[in-house]
PDB file of C-alpha atoms and ligand atoms in Angstrom:
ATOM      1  CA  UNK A   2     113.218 147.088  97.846  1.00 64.00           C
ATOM      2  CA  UNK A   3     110.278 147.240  99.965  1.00 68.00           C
ATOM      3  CA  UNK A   4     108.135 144.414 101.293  1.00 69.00           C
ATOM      4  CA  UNK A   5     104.972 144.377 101.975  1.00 68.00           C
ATOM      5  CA  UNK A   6     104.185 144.061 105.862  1.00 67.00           C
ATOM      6  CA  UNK A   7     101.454 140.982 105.664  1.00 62.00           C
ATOM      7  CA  UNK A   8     103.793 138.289 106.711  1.00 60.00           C
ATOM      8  CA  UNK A   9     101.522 136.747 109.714  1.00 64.00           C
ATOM      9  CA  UNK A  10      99.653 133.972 107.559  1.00 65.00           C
ATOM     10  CA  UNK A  11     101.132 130.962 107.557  1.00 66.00           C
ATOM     11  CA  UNK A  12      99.810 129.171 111.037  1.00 66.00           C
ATOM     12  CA  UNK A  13     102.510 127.452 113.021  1.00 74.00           C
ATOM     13  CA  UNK A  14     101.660 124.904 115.093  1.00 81.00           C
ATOM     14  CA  UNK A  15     104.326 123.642 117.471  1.00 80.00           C
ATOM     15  CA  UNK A  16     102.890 120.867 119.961  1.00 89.00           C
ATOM     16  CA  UNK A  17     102.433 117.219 119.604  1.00 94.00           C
ATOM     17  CA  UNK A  18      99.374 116.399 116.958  1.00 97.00           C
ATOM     18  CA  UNK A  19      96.149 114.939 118.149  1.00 97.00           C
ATOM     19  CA  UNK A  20      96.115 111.605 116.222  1.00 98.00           C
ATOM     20  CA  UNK A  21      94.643 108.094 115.917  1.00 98.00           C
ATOM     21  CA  UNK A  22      96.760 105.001 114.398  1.00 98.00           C
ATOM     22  CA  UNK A  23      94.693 103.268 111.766  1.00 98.00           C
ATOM     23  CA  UNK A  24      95.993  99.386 111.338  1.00 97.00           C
ATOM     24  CA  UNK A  25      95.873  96.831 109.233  1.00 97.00           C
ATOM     25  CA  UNK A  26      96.871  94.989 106.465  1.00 96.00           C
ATOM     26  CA  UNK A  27      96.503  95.763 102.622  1.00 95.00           C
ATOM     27  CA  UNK A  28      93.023  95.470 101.578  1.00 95.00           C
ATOM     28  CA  UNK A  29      91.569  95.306 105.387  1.00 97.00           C
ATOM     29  CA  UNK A  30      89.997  98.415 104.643  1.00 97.00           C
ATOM     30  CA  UNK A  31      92.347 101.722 106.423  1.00 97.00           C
ATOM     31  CA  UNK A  32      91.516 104.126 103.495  1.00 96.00           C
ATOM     32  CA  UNK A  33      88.076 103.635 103.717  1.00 96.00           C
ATOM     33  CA  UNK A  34      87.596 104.072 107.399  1.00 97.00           C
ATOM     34  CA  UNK A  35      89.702 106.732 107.269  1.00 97.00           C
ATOM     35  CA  UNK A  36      87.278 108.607 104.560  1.00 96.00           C
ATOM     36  CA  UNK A  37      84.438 107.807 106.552  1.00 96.00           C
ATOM     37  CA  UNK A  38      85.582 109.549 109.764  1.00 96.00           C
ATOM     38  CA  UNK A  39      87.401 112.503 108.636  1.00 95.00           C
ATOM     39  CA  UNK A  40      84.190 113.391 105.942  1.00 93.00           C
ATOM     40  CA  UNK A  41      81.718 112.767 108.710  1.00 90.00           C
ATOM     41  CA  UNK A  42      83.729 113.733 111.522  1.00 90.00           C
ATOM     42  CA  UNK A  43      86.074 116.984 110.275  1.00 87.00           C
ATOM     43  CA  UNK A  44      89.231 115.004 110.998  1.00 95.00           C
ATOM     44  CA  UNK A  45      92.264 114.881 109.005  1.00 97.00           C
ATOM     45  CA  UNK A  46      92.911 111.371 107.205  1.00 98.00           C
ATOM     46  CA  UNK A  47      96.490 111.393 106.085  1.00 98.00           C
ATOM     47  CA  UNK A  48      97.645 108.048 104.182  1.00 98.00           C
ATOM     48  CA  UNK A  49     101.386 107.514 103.752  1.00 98.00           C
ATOM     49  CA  UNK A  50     100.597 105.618 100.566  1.00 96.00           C
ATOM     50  CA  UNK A  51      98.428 108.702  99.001  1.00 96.00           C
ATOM     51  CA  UNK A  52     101.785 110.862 100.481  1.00 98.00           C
ATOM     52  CA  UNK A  53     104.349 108.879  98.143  1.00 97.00           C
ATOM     53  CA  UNK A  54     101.779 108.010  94.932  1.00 95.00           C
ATOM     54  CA  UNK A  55     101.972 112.151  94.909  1.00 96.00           C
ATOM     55  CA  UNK A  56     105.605 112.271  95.030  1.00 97.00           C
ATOM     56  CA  UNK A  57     106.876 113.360  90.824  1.00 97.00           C
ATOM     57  CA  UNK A  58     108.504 110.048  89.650  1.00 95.00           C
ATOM     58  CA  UNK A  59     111.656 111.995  88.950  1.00 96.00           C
ATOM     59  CA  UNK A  60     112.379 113.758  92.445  1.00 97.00           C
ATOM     60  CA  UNK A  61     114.739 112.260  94.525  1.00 96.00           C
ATOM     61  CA  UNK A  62     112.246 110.618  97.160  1.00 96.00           C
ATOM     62  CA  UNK A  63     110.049 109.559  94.567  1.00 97.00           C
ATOM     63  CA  UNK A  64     112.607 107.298  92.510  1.00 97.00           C
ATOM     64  CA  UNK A  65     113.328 105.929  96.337  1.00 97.00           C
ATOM     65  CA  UNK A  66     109.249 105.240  96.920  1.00 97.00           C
ATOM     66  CA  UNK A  67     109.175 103.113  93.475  1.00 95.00           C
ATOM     67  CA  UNK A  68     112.757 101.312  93.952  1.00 97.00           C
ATOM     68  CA  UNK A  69     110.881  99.897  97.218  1.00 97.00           C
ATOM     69  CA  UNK A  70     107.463  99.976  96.626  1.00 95.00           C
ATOM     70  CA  UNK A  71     107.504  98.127  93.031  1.00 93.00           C
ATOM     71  CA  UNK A  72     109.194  95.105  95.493  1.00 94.00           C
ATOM     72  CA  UNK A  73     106.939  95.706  97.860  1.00 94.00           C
ATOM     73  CA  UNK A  74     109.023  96.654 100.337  1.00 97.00           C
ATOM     74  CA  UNK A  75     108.971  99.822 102.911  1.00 97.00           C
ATOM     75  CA  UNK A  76     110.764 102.847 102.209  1.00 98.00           C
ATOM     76  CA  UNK A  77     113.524 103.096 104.626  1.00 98.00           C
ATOM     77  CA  UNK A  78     112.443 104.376 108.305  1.00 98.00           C
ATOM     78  CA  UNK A  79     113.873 107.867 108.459  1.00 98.00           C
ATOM     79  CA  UNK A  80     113.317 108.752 104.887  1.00 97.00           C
ATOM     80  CA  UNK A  81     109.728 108.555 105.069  1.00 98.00           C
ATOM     81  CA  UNK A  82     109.470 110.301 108.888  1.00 98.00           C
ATOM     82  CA  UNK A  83     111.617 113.270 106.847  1.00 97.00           C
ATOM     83  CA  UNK A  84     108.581 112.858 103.629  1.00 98.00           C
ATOM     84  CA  UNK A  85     106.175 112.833 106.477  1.00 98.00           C
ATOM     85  CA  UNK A  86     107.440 115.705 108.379  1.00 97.00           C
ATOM     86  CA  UNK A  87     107.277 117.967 105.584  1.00 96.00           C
ATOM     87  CA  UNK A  88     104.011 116.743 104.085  1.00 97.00           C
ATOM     88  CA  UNK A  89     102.345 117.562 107.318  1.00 97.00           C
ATOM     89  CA  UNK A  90     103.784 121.128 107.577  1.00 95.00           C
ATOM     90  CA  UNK A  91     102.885 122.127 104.187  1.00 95.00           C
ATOM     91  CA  UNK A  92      99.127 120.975 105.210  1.00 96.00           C
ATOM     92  CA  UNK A  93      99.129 123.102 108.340  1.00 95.00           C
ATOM     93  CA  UNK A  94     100.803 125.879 106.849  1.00 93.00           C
ATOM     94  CA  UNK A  95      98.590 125.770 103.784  1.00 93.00           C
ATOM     95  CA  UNK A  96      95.575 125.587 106.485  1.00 93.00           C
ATOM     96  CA  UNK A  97      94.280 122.823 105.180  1.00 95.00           C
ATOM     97  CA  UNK A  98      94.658 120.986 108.500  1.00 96.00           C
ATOM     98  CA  UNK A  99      94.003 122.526 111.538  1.00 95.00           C
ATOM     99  CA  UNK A 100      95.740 120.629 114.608  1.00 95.00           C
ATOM    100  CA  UNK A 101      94.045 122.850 117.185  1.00 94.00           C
ATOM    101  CA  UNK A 102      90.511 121.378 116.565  1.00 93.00           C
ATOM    102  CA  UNK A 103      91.248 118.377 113.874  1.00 95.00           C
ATOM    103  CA  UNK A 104      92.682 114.408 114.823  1.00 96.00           C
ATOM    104  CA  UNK A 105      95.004 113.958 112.475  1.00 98.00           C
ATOM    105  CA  UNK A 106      93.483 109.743 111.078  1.00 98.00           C
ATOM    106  CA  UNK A 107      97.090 108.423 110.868  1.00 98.00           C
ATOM    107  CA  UNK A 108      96.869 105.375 107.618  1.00 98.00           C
ATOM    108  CA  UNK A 109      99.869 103.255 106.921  1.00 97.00           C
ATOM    109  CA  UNK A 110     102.562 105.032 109.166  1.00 98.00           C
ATOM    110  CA  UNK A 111     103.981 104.510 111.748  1.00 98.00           C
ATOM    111  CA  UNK A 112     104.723 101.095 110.279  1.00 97.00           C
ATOM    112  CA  UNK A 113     107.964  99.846 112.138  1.00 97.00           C
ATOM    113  CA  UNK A 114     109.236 100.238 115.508  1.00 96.00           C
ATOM    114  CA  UNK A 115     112.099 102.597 114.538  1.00 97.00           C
ATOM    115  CA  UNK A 116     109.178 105.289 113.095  1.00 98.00           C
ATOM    116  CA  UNK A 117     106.878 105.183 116.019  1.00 98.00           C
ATOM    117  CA  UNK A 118     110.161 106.434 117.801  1.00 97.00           C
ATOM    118  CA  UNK A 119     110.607 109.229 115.299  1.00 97.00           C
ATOM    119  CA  UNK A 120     107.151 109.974 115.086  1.00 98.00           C
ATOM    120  CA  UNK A 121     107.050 110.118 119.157  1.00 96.00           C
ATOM    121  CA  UNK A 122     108.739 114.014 118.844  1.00 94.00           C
ATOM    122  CA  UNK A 123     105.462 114.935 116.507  1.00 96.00           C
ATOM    123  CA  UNK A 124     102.744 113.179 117.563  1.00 98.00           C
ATOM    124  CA  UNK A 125     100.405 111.836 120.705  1.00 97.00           C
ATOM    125  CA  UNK A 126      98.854 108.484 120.417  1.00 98.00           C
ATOM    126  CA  UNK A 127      95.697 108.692 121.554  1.00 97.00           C
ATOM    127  CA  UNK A 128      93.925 105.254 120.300  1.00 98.00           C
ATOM    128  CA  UNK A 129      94.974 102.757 117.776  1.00 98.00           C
ATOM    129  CA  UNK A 130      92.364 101.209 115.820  1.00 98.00           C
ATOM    130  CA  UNK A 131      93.714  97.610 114.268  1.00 98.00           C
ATOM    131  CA  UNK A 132      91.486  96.277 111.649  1.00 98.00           C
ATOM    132  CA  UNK A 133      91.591  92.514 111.091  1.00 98.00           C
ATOM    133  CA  UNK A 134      91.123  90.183 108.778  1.00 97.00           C
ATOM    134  CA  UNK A 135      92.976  86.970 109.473  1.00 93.00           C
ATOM    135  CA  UNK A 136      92.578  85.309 105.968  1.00 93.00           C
ATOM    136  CA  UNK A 137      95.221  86.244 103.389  1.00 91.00           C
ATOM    137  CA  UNK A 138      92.568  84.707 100.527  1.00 93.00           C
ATOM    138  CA  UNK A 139      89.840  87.722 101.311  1.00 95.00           C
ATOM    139  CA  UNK A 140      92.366  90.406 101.413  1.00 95.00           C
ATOM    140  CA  UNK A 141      93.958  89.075  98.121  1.00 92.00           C
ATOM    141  CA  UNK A 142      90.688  89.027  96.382  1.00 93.00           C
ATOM    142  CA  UNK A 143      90.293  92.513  97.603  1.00 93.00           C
ATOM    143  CA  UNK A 144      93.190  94.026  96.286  1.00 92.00           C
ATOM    144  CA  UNK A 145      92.348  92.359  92.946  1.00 90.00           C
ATOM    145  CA  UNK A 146      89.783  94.652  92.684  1.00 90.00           C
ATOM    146  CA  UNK A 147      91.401  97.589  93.594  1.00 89.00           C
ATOM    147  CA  UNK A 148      94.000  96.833  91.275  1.00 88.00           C
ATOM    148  CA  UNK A 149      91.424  96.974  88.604  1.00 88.00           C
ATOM    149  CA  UNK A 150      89.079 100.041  89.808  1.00 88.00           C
ATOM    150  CA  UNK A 151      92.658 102.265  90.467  1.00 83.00           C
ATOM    151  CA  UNK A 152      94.986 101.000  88.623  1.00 80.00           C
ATOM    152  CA  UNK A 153      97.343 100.590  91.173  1.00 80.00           C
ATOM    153  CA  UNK A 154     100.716  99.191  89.816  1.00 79.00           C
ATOM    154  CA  UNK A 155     101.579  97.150  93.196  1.00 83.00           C
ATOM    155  CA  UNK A 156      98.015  96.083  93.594  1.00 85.00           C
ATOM    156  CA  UNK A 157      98.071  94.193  90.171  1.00 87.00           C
ATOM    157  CA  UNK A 158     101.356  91.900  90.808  1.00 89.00           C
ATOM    158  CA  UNK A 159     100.546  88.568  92.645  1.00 90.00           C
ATOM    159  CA  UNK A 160     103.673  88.694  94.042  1.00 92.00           C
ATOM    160  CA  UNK A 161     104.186  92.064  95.224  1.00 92.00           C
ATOM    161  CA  UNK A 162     100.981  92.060  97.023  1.00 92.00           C
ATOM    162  CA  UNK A 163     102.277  88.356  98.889  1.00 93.00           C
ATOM    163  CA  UNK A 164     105.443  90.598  99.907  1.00 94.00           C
ATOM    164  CA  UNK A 165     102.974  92.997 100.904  1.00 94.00           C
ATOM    165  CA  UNK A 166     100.888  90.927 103.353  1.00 95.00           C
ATOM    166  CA  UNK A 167     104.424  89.333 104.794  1.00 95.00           C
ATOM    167  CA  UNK A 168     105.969  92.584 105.702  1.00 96.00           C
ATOM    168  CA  UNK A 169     103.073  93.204 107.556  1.00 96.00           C
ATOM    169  CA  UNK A 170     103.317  90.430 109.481  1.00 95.00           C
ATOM    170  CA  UNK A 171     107.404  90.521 110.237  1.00 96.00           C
ATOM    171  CA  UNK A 172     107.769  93.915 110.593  1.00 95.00           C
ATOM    172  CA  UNK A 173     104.367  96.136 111.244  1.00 95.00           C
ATOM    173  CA  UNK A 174     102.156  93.632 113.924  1.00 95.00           C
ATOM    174  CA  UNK A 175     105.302  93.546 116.051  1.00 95.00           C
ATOM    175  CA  UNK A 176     104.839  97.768 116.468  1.00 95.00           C
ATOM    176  CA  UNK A 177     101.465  96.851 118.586  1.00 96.00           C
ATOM    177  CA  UNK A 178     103.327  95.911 120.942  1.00 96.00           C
ATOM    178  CA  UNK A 179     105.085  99.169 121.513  1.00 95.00           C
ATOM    179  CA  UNK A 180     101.730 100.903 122.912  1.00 97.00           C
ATOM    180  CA  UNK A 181      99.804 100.059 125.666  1.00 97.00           C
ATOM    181  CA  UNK A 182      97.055  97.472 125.498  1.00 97.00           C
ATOM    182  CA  UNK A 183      94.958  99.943 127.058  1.00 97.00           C
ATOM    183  CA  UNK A 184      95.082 102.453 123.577  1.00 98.00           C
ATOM    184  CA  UNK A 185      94.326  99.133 121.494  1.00 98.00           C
ATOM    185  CA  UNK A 186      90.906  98.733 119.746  1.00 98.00           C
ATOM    186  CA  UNK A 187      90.302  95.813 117.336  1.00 98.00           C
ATOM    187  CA  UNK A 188      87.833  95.497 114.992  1.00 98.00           C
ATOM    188  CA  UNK A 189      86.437  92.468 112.825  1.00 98.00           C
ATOM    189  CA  UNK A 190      87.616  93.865 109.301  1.00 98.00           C
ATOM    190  CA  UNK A 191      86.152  90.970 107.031  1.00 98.00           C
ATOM    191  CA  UNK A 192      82.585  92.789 107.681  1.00 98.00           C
ATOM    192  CA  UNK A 193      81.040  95.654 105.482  1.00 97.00           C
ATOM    193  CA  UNK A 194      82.782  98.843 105.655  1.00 97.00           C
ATOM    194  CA  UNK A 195      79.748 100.623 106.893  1.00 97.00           C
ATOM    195  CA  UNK A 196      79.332  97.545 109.508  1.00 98.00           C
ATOM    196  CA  UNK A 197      82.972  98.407 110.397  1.00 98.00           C
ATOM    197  CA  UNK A 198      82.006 101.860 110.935  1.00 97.00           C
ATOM    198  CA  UNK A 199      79.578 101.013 113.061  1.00 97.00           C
ATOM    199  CA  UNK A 200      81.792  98.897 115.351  1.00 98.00           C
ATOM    200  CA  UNK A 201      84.242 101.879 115.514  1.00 97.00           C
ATOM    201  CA  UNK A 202      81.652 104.521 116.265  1.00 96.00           C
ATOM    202  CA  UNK A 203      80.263 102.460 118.898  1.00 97.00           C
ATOM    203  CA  UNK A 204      83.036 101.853 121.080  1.00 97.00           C
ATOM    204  CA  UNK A 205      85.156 105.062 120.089  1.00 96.00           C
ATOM    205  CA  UNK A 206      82.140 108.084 120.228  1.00 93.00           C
ATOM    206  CA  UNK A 207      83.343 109.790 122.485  1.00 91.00           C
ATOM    207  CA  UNK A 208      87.312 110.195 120.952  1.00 93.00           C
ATOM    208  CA  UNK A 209      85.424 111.060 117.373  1.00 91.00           C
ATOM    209  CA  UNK A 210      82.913 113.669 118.264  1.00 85.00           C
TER     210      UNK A 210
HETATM  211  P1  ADP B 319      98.958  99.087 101.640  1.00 61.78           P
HETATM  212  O1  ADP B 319      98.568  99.429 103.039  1.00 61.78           O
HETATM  213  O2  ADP B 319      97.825  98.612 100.805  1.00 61.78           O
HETATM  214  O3  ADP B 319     100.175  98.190 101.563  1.00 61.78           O
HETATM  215  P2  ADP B 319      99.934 101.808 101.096  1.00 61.78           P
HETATM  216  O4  ADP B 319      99.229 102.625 100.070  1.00 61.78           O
HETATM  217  O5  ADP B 319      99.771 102.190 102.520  1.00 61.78           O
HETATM  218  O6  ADP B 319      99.438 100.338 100.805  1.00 61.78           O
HETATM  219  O7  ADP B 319     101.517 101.776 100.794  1.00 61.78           O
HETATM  220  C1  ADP B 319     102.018 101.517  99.502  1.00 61.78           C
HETATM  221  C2  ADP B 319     103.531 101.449  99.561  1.00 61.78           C
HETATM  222  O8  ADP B 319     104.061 102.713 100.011  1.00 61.78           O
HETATM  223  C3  ADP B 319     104.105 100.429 100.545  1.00 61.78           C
HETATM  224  O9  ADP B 319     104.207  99.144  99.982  1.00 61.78           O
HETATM  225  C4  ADP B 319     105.489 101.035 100.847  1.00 61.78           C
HETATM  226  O10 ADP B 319     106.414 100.779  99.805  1.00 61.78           O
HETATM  227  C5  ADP B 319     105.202 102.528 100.850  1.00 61.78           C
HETATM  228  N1  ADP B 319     104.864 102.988 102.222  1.00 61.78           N
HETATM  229  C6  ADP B 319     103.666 103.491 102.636  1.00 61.78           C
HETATM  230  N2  ADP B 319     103.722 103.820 103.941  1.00 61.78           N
HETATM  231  C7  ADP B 319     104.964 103.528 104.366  1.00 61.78           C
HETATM  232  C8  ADP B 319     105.637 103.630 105.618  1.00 61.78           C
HETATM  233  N3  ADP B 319     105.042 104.107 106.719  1.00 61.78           N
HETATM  234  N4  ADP B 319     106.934 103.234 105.684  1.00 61.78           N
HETATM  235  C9  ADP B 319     107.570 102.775 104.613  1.00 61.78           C
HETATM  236  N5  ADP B 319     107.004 102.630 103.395  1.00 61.78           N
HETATM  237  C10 ADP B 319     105.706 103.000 103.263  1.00 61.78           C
END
């Protein structure tokens, strides 16, 4: 049989990708900021949580993602690098994200210590923007809402968005610590999100444009 020749199409991309940690926890806002900057700025907003609500229900990794997530709990460290990994390839390879020119917006992962070590062979830190919002009370009201407008199953439990907010506390805050101060830029979260955006854009211009 003979194939055709055109086989140069698929981009490969083989050094670290630009990115930029977005933090926080549920409700302080991530996936809106992250909208904001890649629409207005032509980077590439990638959320973890968008990466497994795509996964089919009946694949392998997507019966893992609701065994956890419905307990809200994270999906175990090297399972979700490997989801990551592959998610990120089919984007470049599908040219729908272009490392050479784009910052890849980094939402919900790394979330432990163990996958900023995995990640470190993919990826190069440049900032780390942590969103705060140091009442539980406002970010539970906020995820009410979103639990109505989305109908997100693990926004709509009481209980799994309390186990939520605590495994942000035990096990994601402690991964600040594993950067430099230096790449660590915090932001008053309980604003508007376009008063949030404003904050950002002031102090990190010259990384977004
Ligand atoms: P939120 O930030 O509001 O908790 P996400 O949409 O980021 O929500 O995540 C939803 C669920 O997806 C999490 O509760 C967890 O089960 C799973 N998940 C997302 N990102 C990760 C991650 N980096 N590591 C492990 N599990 C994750």
């Amino acid at each position: 049989m003979q194939c055709n020749k055109e086989s140069r199409v698929i981009s490969e991309y083989s050094g670290q990708l630009r990115s930029l940690l977005l933090f926080g926890p549920p409700g302080s806002g991530k996936g809106t900021l992250g909208k904001f900057l890649s629409s207005a700025g032509n980077h590439f907003h990638l959320s973890s949580g968008d990466i497994f609500r795509g996964l089919s229900p009946e694949s392998p990794a997507g019966k893992l993602y609701h065994l956890y997530a419905g307990r809200g709990l994270l999906v175990p460290d090297e399972v979700t690098v490997e989801i990551w990994r592959h998610y990120v390839h089919g984007l470049m390879a599908t040219n729908r994200y272009f490392p050479e020119r784009q910052l890849l917006l980094l939402d919900g992962i790394p979330r432990t210590v163990c996958q900023a070590r995995l990640l470190e062979a993919h990826i190069c830190v440049e900032r780390l923007i942590v969103l705060e919002v140091p009442k539980p009370a406002i970010l539970l009201e906020r995820l009410r809402r979103r639990a109505l407008i989305e109908k997100r199953h693990d926004d709509m439990d009481e209980g799994i968005l309390r186990a939520r907010m605590e495994v942000y506390q035990q096990e994601t805050t402690p991964l600040l610590s594993h950067y430099p101060s230096a790449l660590i830029s915090r932001f008053d979260a309980t604003q508007t999100p376009l008063e949030v955006l404003r904050d950002v854009l002031k102090e990190l211009c010259p990384l977004l444009t």
